[in-house]
């Protein structure tokens, strides 16, 4: 009985930002649990490494390329995905621009907000419509430690990820009673391309590690368990949460 709670066999999951890093790990975890995958990224093409990995698990994988900074492209993607009526939507695509707040350009601000927040609202709205029609579905956002904190030199990213926490709760408040679970995962400091600059900064990396009770940077596959949980029947009474997967950072 317990194992069946986490079984995703027969479901279809959309994972944005699926080409690498956290998104790829999430897609692979969902496939391990039995889900077929639609992967979306700005430069994802058929035959990619993530597709090979998913298909080796015996699951199907459809690759879709979409520039999340392009509002028309995001709207078209939303319509395309709604027609497929996925059971699970993982809103993971994101970008980051690093610059002190005093010199952070408006162009960088607008791009980060569009990719990390506005596009995710639009996709949730479009895919959520099909979920509302059948009275079931799981939506998972990728939040951040900066959904709780301000960060350093990333004002646009901090604003967007704070917005994701609020958006998670807003959708959940409206849709929980209609069979749709909307939640978010807040990764801690995960060793991916997005954190390469921090890892390369010896002083900053050391200060980060000193604060993490687990004593190490996270790995992308550390997100697997939380992803499967929030996508499965095991979380049917979990609504509107932002779940940290951070090695204990926020508890320090």
PDB file of C-alpha atoms in Angstrom, residues 6-247:
ATOM      1  CA  UNK A   6       4.344   7.018  -4.693  1.00  0.00           C
ATOM      2  CA  UNK A   7       3.618   5.128  -7.921  1.00  0.00           C
ATOM      3  CA  UNK A   8       3.233   7.465 -10.908  1.00  0.00           C
ATOM      4  CA  UNK A   9       2.651   4.764 -13.520  1.00  0.00           C
ATOM      5  CA  UNK A  10       0.260   5.964 -16.207  1.00  0.00           C
ATOM      6  CA  UNK A  11       0.770   9.668 -15.515  1.00  0.00           C
ATOM      7  CA  UNK A  12       2.172  12.371 -17.786  1.00  0.00           C
ATOM      8  CA  UNK A  13       4.497  14.991 -16.298  1.00  0.00           C
ATOM      9  CA  UNK A  14       5.738  18.254 -17.792  1.00  0.00           C
ATOM     10  CA  UNK A  15       9.112  19.425 -16.478  1.00  0.00           C
ATOM     11  CA  UNK A  16      10.422  22.806 -17.579  1.00  0.00           C
ATOM     12  CA  UNK A  17      14.141  23.477 -17.489  1.00  0.00           C
ATOM     13  CA  UNK A  18      14.579  19.739 -17.990  1.00  0.00           C
ATOM     14  CA  UNK A  19      17.773  19.710 -20.043  1.00  0.00           C
ATOM     15  CA  UNK A  20      20.212  19.779 -17.127  1.00  0.00           C
ATOM     16  CA  UNK A  21      20.713  20.320 -13.401  1.00  0.00           C
ATOM     17  CA  UNK A  22      17.753  20.283 -11.054  1.00  0.00           C
ATOM     18  CA  UNK A  23      15.189  19.997 -13.864  1.00  0.00           C
ATOM     19  CA  UNK A  24      16.850  16.939 -15.337  1.00  0.00           C
ATOM     20  CA  UNK A  25      17.063  15.315 -11.898  1.00  0.00           C
ATOM     21  CA  UNK A  26      13.362  16.001 -11.334  1.00  0.00           C
ATOM     22  CA  UNK A  27      12.424  14.534 -14.717  1.00  0.00           C
ATOM     23  CA  UNK A  28      14.501  11.429 -14.078  1.00  0.00           C
ATOM     24  CA  UNK A  29      12.977  10.981 -10.626  1.00  0.00           C
ATOM     25  CA  UNK A  30       9.440  11.195 -11.989  1.00  0.00           C
ATOM     26  CA  UNK A  31      10.327   8.690 -14.708  1.00  0.00           C
ATOM     27  CA  UNK A  32      11.776   6.336 -12.092  1.00  0.00           C
ATOM     28  CA  UNK A  33       8.402   6.503 -10.345  1.00  0.00           C
ATOM     29  CA  UNK A  34       6.608   5.604 -13.591  1.00  0.00           C
ATOM     30  CA  UNK A  35       5.683   8.904 -15.262  1.00  0.00           C
ATOM     31  CA  UNK A  36       6.091   9.684 -18.944  1.00  0.00           C
ATOM     32  CA  UNK A  37       7.813  13.021 -19.457  1.00  0.00           C
ATOM     33  CA  UNK A  38       7.398  16.121 -21.589  1.00  0.00           C
ATOM     34  CA  UNK A  39      10.648  18.022 -21.176  1.00  0.00           C
ATOM     35  CA  UNK A  40      10.853  21.728 -21.978  1.00  0.00           C
ATOM     36  CA  UNK A  41      13.932  23.949 -22.098  1.00  0.00           C
ATOM     37  CA  UNK A  42      15.173  26.854 -24.174  1.00  0.00           C
ATOM     38  CA  UNK A  43      17.596  24.684 -26.142  1.00  0.00           C
ATOM     39  CA  UNK A  44      16.183  21.187 -25.719  1.00  0.00           C
ATOM     40  CA  UNK A  45      16.252  19.062 -28.869  1.00  0.00           C
ATOM     41  CA  UNK A  46      15.237  15.462 -29.617  1.00  0.00           C
ATOM     42  CA  UNK A  47      17.947  12.961 -28.796  1.00  0.00           C
ATOM     43  CA  UNK A  48      19.373  14.884 -25.848  1.00  0.00           C
ATOM     44  CA  UNK A  49      21.087  13.195 -22.913  1.00  0.00           C
ATOM     45  CA  UNK A  50      18.012  13.622 -20.726  1.00  0.00           C
ATOM     46  CA  UNK A  51      15.825  11.941 -23.351  1.00  0.00           C
ATOM     47  CA  UNK A  52      18.243   9.022 -23.571  1.00  0.00           C
ATOM     48  CA  UNK A  53      18.192   8.692 -19.792  1.00  0.00           C
ATOM     49  CA  UNK A  54      14.390   8.801 -19.526  1.00  0.00           C
ATOM     50  CA  UNK A  55      13.834   6.318 -22.329  1.00  0.00           C
ATOM     51  CA  UNK A  56      16.385   3.937 -20.776  1.00  0.00           C
ATOM     52  CA  UNK A  57      14.012   3.783 -17.814  1.00  0.00           C
ATOM     53  CA  UNK A  58      11.229   2.567 -20.105  1.00  0.00           C
ATOM     54  CA  UNK A  59       9.317   5.850 -20.155  1.00  0.00           C
ATOM     55  CA  UNK A  60       8.485   8.117 -23.083  1.00  0.00           C
ATOM     56  CA  UNK A  61      10.048  11.543 -23.510  1.00  0.00           C
ATOM     57  CA  UNK A  62       8.864  14.401 -25.709  1.00  0.00           C
ATOM     58  CA  UNK A  63      11.271  17.326 -26.163  1.00  0.00           C
ATOM     59  CA  UNK A  64       9.975  20.868 -26.606  1.00  0.00           C
ATOM     60  CA  UNK A  65      12.148  23.964 -27.016  1.00  0.00           C
ATOM     61  CA  UNK A  66      10.779  27.235 -25.629  1.00  0.00           C
ATOM     62  CA  UNK A  67      12.360  30.576 -24.803  1.00  0.00           C
ATOM     63  CA  UNK A  68      10.720  31.488 -21.493  1.00  0.00           C
ATOM     64  CA  UNK A  69      11.712  35.131 -21.968  1.00  0.00           C
ATOM     65  CA  UNK A  70       9.395  35.281 -24.999  1.00  0.00           C
ATOM     66  CA  UNK A  71       5.817  35.834 -23.813  1.00  0.00           C
ATOM     67  CA  UNK A  72       4.274  34.762 -27.131  1.00  0.00           C
ATOM     68  CA  UNK A  73       6.296  31.542 -27.103  1.00  0.00           C
ATOM     69  CA  UNK A  74       5.218  30.819 -23.519  1.00  0.00           C
ATOM     70  CA  UNK A  75       1.563  31.405 -24.394  1.00  0.00           C
ATOM     71  CA  UNK A  76       1.859  29.040 -27.362  1.00  0.00           C
ATOM     72  CA  UNK A  77       3.538  26.453 -25.137  1.00  0.00           C
ATOM     73  CA  UNK A  78       0.718  26.747 -22.632  1.00  0.00           C
ATOM     74  CA  UNK A  79      -1.886  26.023 -25.297  1.00  0.00           C
ATOM     75  CA  UNK A  80       0.145  23.075 -26.603  1.00  0.00           C
ATOM     76  CA  UNK A  81       0.571  21.563 -23.157  1.00  0.00           C
ATOM     77  CA  UNK A  82      -3.077  22.083 -22.215  1.00  0.00           C
ATOM     78  CA  UNK A  83      -4.057  19.931 -25.190  1.00  0.00           C
ATOM     79  CA  UNK A  84      -1.937  17.102 -23.755  1.00  0.00           C
ATOM     80  CA  UNK A  85      -3.693  17.440 -20.356  1.00  0.00           C
ATOM     81  CA  UNK A  86      -0.703  16.436 -18.191  1.00  0.00           C
ATOM     82  CA  UNK A  87      -1.251  15.129 -14.684  1.00  0.00           C
ATOM     83  CA  UNK A  88       1.820  16.885 -13.285  1.00  0.00           C
ATOM     84  CA  UNK A  89       3.398  20.251 -14.062  1.00  0.00           C
ATOM     85  CA  UNK A  90       6.847  21.034 -12.665  1.00  0.00           C
ATOM     86  CA  UNK A  91       7.610  24.729 -13.133  1.00  0.00           C
ATOM     87  CA  UNK A  92      11.379  24.628 -12.847  1.00  0.00           C
ATOM     88  CA  UNK A  93      12.759  26.751 -15.713  1.00  0.00           C
ATOM     89  CA  UNK A  94      14.717  29.730 -14.472  1.00  0.00           C
ATOM     90  CA  UNK A  95      17.594  32.124 -14.949  1.00  0.00           C
ATOM     91  CA  UNK A  96      19.735  34.342 -12.754  1.00  0.00           C
ATOM     92  CA  UNK A  97      21.494  37.672 -13.253  1.00  0.00           C
ATOM     93  CA  UNK A  98      24.156  38.703 -10.746  1.00  0.00           C
ATOM     94  CA  UNK A  99      24.842  42.390 -10.123  1.00  0.00           C
ATOM     95  CA  UNK A 100      24.643  44.709  -7.091  1.00  0.00           C
ATOM     96  CA  UNK A 101      21.214  46.260  -6.676  1.00  0.00           C
ATOM     97  CA  UNK A 102      22.548  49.756  -7.355  1.00  0.00           C
ATOM     98  CA  UNK A 103      23.661  48.780 -10.862  1.00  0.00           C
ATOM     99  CA  UNK A 104      21.286  45.916 -11.647  1.00  0.00           C
ATOM    100  CA  UNK A 105      19.935  46.782 -15.098  1.00  0.00           C
ATOM    101  CA  UNK A 106      16.240  47.027 -15.848  1.00  0.00           C
ATOM    102  CA  UNK A 107      16.689  44.670 -18.781  1.00  0.00           C
ATOM    103  CA  UNK A 108      18.142  42.030 -16.469  1.00  0.00           C
ATOM    104  CA  UNK A 109      15.350  42.633 -13.956  1.00  0.00           C
ATOM    105  CA  UNK A 110      12.639  42.288 -16.600  1.00  0.00           C
ATOM    106  CA  UNK A 111      14.164  39.108 -18.055  1.00  0.00           C
ATOM    107  CA  UNK A 112      14.511  37.389 -14.685  1.00  0.00           C
ATOM    108  CA  UNK A 113      10.953  38.277 -13.658  1.00  0.00           C
ATOM    109  CA  UNK A 114       9.569  37.071 -16.988  1.00  0.00           C
ATOM    110  CA  UNK A 115      11.431  33.755 -17.000  1.00  0.00           C
ATOM    111  CA  UNK A 116      11.205  32.944 -13.290  1.00  0.00           C
ATOM    112  CA  UNK A 117       7.751  34.256 -12.411  1.00  0.00           C
ATOM    113  CA  UNK A 118       5.494  35.518 -15.202  1.00  0.00           C
ATOM    114  CA  UNK A 119       6.051  32.542 -17.504  1.00  0.00           C
ATOM    115  CA  UNK A 120       5.326  30.158 -14.646  1.00  0.00           C
ATOM    116  CA  UNK A 121       2.060  31.932 -13.888  1.00  0.00           C
ATOM    117  CA  UNK A 122       1.072  31.662 -17.551  1.00  0.00           C
ATOM    118  CA  UNK A 123       1.890  27.942 -17.808  1.00  0.00           C
ATOM    119  CA  UNK A 124       0.136  27.121 -14.548  1.00  0.00           C
ATOM    120  CA  UNK A 125      -2.918  29.011 -15.720  1.00  0.00           C
ATOM    121  CA  UNK A 126      -3.000  27.200 -19.072  1.00  0.00           C
ATOM    122  CA  UNK A 127      -2.254  23.685 -17.832  1.00  0.00           C
ATOM    123  CA  UNK A 128      -4.325  24.224 -14.710  1.00  0.00           C
ATOM    124  CA  UNK A 129      -7.400  24.771 -16.871  1.00  0.00           C
ATOM    125  CA  UNK A 130      -7.271  21.153 -18.043  1.00  0.00           C
ATOM    126  CA  UNK A 131      -6.672  19.988 -14.481  1.00  0.00           C
ATOM    127  CA  UNK A 132      -9.719  21.921 -13.294  1.00  0.00           C
ATOM    128  CA  UNK A 133     -11.859  20.256 -15.938  1.00  0.00           C
ATOM    129  CA  UNK A 134     -11.087  16.774 -14.630  1.00  0.00           C
ATOM    130  CA  UNK A 135     -10.727  17.721 -10.959  1.00  0.00           C
ATOM    131  CA  UNK A 136      -7.179  16.513 -10.366  1.00  0.00           C
ATOM    132  CA  UNK A 137      -3.558  17.500 -10.904  1.00  0.00           C
ATOM    133  CA  UNK A 138      -0.247  18.309  -9.280  1.00  0.00           C
ATOM    134  CA  UNK A 139       1.662  21.559  -9.806  1.00  0.00           C
ATOM    135  CA  UNK A 140       5.146  21.942  -8.355  1.00  0.00           C
ATOM    136  CA  UNK A 141       7.128  25.173  -8.487  1.00  0.00           C
ATOM    137  CA  UNK A 142      10.867  25.446  -7.920  1.00  0.00           C
ATOM    138  CA  UNK A 143      11.229  28.136  -5.296  1.00  0.00           C
ATOM    139  CA  UNK A 144      14.526  28.963  -3.563  1.00  0.00           C
ATOM    140  CA  UNK A 145      16.143  29.829  -0.266  1.00  0.00           C
ATOM    141  CA  UNK A 146      15.660  33.353  -1.602  1.00  0.00           C
ATOM    142  CA  UNK A 147      11.918  32.834  -1.298  1.00  0.00           C
ATOM    143  CA  UNK A 148      12.732  33.393   2.394  1.00  0.00           C
ATOM    144  CA  UNK A 149      15.871  35.541   2.240  1.00  0.00           C
ATOM    145  CA  UNK A 150      17.188  38.443   0.175  1.00  0.00           C
ATOM    146  CA  UNK A 151      20.436  37.035  -1.115  1.00  0.00           C
ATOM    147  CA  UNK A 152      23.395  39.105  -2.304  1.00  0.00           C
ATOM    148  CA  UNK A 153      23.686  40.757  -5.739  1.00  0.00           C
ATOM    149  CA  UNK A 154      20.578  39.008  -7.117  1.00  0.00           C
ATOM    150  CA  UNK A 155      17.652  41.401  -6.491  1.00  0.00           C
ATOM    151  CA  UNK A 156      15.630  40.257  -9.505  1.00  0.00           C
ATOM    152  CA  UNK A 157      16.067  36.591  -8.638  1.00  0.00           C
ATOM    153  CA  UNK A 158      15.152  37.198  -4.993  1.00  0.00           C
ATOM    154  CA  UNK A 159      12.035  39.117  -6.023  1.00  0.00           C
ATOM    155  CA  UNK A 160      10.978  36.424  -8.488  1.00  0.00           C
ATOM    156  CA  UNK A 161      11.510  33.552  -6.059  1.00  0.00           C
ATOM    157  CA  UNK A 162       9.659  35.423  -3.316  1.00  0.00           C
ATOM    158  CA  UNK A 163       6.882  35.813  -5.861  1.00  0.00           C
ATOM    159  CA  UNK A 164       6.907  32.063  -6.525  1.00  0.00           C
ATOM    160  CA  UNK A 165       6.228  31.413  -2.837  1.00  0.00           C
ATOM    161  CA  UNK A 166       3.255  33.760  -2.974  1.00  0.00           C
ATOM    162  CA  UNK A 167       2.031  32.357  -6.282  1.00  0.00           C
ATOM    163  CA  UNK A 168       2.144  28.831  -4.859  1.00  0.00           C
ATOM    164  CA  UNK A 169      -0.140  29.862  -2.021  1.00  0.00           C
ATOM    165  CA  UNK A 170      -2.432  31.906  -4.259  1.00  0.00           C
ATOM    166  CA  UNK A 171      -3.063  29.049  -6.691  1.00  0.00           C
ATOM    167  CA  UNK A 172      -3.433  26.594  -3.829  1.00  0.00           C
ATOM    168  CA  UNK A 173      -6.028  28.732  -2.082  1.00  0.00           C
ATOM    169  CA  UNK A 174      -8.199  28.676  -5.195  1.00  0.00           C
ATOM    170  CA  UNK A 175      -7.583  25.150  -6.479  1.00  0.00           C
ATOM    171  CA  UNK A 176      -7.077  22.874  -3.441  1.00  0.00           C
ATOM    172  CA  UNK A 177     -10.827  22.366  -3.089  1.00  0.00           C
ATOM    173  CA  UNK A 178     -10.987  21.312  -6.758  1.00  0.00           C
ATOM    174  CA  UNK A 179      -8.542  18.425  -6.483  1.00  0.00           C
ATOM    175  CA  UNK A 180      -5.364  20.210  -7.541  1.00  0.00           C
ATOM    176  CA  UNK A 181      -2.344  20.237  -5.262  1.00  0.00           C
ATOM    177  CA  UNK A 182      -0.075  23.249  -5.738  1.00  0.00           C
ATOM    178  CA  UNK A 183       3.205  23.265  -3.811  1.00  0.00           C
ATOM    179  CA  UNK A 184       6.832  24.320  -4.206  1.00  0.00           C
ATOM    180  CA  UNK A 185      10.283  22.969  -3.461  1.00  0.00           C
ATOM    181  CA  UNK A 186      12.972  25.375  -2.253  1.00  0.00           C
ATOM    182  CA  UNK A 187      16.392  23.938  -3.106  1.00  0.00           C
ATOM    183  CA  UNK A 188      19.307  24.971  -0.980  1.00  0.00           C
ATOM    184  CA  UNK A 189      22.785  25.543  -2.367  1.00  0.00           C
ATOM    185  CA  UNK A 190      22.909  22.917  -5.117  1.00  0.00           C
ATOM    186  CA  UNK A 191      26.042  22.316  -7.190  1.00  0.00           C
ATOM    187  CA  UNK A 192      24.751  23.249 -10.663  1.00  0.00           C
ATOM    188  CA  UNK A 193      25.713  25.667 -13.430  1.00  0.00           C
ATOM    189  CA  UNK A 194      23.614  28.393 -11.772  1.00  0.00           C
ATOM    190  CA  UNK A 195      25.832  28.307  -8.681  1.00  0.00           C
ATOM    191  CA  UNK A 196      29.146  27.884 -10.509  1.00  0.00           C
ATOM    192  CA  UNK A 197      30.233  31.440  -9.658  1.00  0.00           C
ATOM    193  CA  UNK A 198      29.610  30.837  -5.959  1.00  0.00           C
ATOM    194  CA  UNK A 199      31.419  27.507  -5.992  1.00  0.00           C
ATOM    195  CA  UNK A 200      34.417  29.134  -7.692  1.00  0.00           C
ATOM    196  CA  UNK A 201      34.589  31.921  -5.091  1.00  0.00           C
ATOM    197  CA  UNK A 202      36.695  30.301  -2.373  1.00  0.00           C
ATOM    198  CA  UNK A 203      35.644  32.660   0.421  1.00  0.00           C
ATOM    199  CA  UNK A 204      31.952  32.621  -0.455  1.00  0.00           C
ATOM    200  CA  UNK A 205      31.878  28.853  -0.920  1.00  0.00           C
ATOM    201  CA  UNK A 206      33.539  28.345   2.471  1.00  0.00           C
ATOM    202  CA  UNK A 207      31.050  30.676   4.210  1.00  0.00           C
ATOM    203  CA  UNK A 208      28.154  28.806   2.600  1.00  0.00           C
ATOM    204  CA  UNK A 209      29.465  25.405   3.680  1.00  0.00           C
ATOM    205  CA  UNK A 210      30.040  26.633   7.225  1.00  0.00           C
ATOM    206  CA  UNK A 211      26.342  27.409   7.535  1.00  0.00           C
ATOM    207  CA  UNK A 212      24.971  24.146   6.074  1.00  0.00           C
ATOM    208  CA  UNK A 213      24.475  21.620   8.912  1.00  0.00           C
ATOM    209  CA  UNK A 214      24.750  18.743   6.407  1.00  0.00           C
ATOM    210  CA  UNK A 215      28.282  19.946   5.666  1.00  0.00           C
ATOM    211  CA  UNK A 216      28.146  19.779   1.864  1.00  0.00           C
ATOM    212  CA  UNK A 217      26.704  21.410  -1.218  1.00  0.00           C
ATOM    213  CA  UNK A 218      23.521  19.737  -2.393  1.00  0.00           C
ATOM    214  CA  UNK A 219      23.335  17.566  -5.500  1.00  0.00           C
ATOM    215  CA  UNK A 220      20.589  17.815  -8.090  1.00  0.00           C
ATOM    216  CA  UNK A 221      19.388  14.322  -7.221  1.00  0.00           C
ATOM    217  CA  UNK A 222      18.782  15.451  -3.631  1.00  0.00           C
ATOM    218  CA  UNK A 223      15.550  16.920  -5.047  1.00  0.00           C
ATOM    219  CA  UNK A 224      14.272  13.531  -6.273  1.00  0.00           C
ATOM    220  CA  UNK A 225      12.402  12.429  -3.166  1.00  0.00           C
ATOM    221  CA  UNK A 226      10.595  15.724  -2.627  1.00  0.00           C
ATOM    222  CA  UNK A 227       9.596  15.829  -6.289  1.00  0.00           C
ATOM    223  CA  UNK A 228       8.107  12.336  -6.278  1.00  0.00           C
ATOM    224  CA  UNK A 229       6.319  13.032  -2.984  1.00  0.00           C
ATOM    225  CA  UNK A 230       4.658  16.241  -4.179  1.00  0.00           C
ATOM    226  CA  UNK A 231       3.736  14.659  -7.534  1.00  0.00           C
ATOM    227  CA  UNK A 232       2.173  11.546  -6.012  1.00  0.00           C
ATOM    228  CA  UNK A 233      -0.917  10.518  -4.085  1.00  0.00           C
ATOM    229  CA  UNK A 234       1.196  10.610  -0.927  1.00  0.00           C
ATOM    230  CA  UNK A 235       0.785  14.414  -0.927  1.00  0.00           C
ATOM    231  CA  UNK A 236      -2.950  14.574  -1.610  1.00  0.00           C
ATOM    232  CA  UNK A 237      -3.560  16.588   1.575  1.00  0.00           C
ATOM    233  CA  UNK A 238      -0.505  18.829   1.165  1.00  0.00           C
ATOM    234  CA  UNK A 239      -1.417  22.239  -0.187  1.00  0.00           C
ATOM    235  CA  UNK A 240       0.362  25.570  -0.546  1.00  0.00           C
ATOM    236  CA  UNK A 241       3.667  24.645   1.087  1.00  0.00           C
ATOM    237  CA  UNK A 242       7.208  25.668   0.180  1.00  0.00           C
ATOM    238  CA  UNK A 243       9.336  22.649   1.117  1.00  0.00           C
ATOM    239  CA  UNK A 244      13.034  23.430   1.746  1.00  0.00           C
ATOM    240  CA  UNK A 245      15.563  20.830   0.595  1.00  0.00           C
ATOM    241  CA  UNK A 246      18.603  22.630   1.905  1.00  0.00           C
ATOM    242  CA  UNK A 247      20.747  20.454   4.156  1.00  0.00           C
TER     243      UNK A 247
END
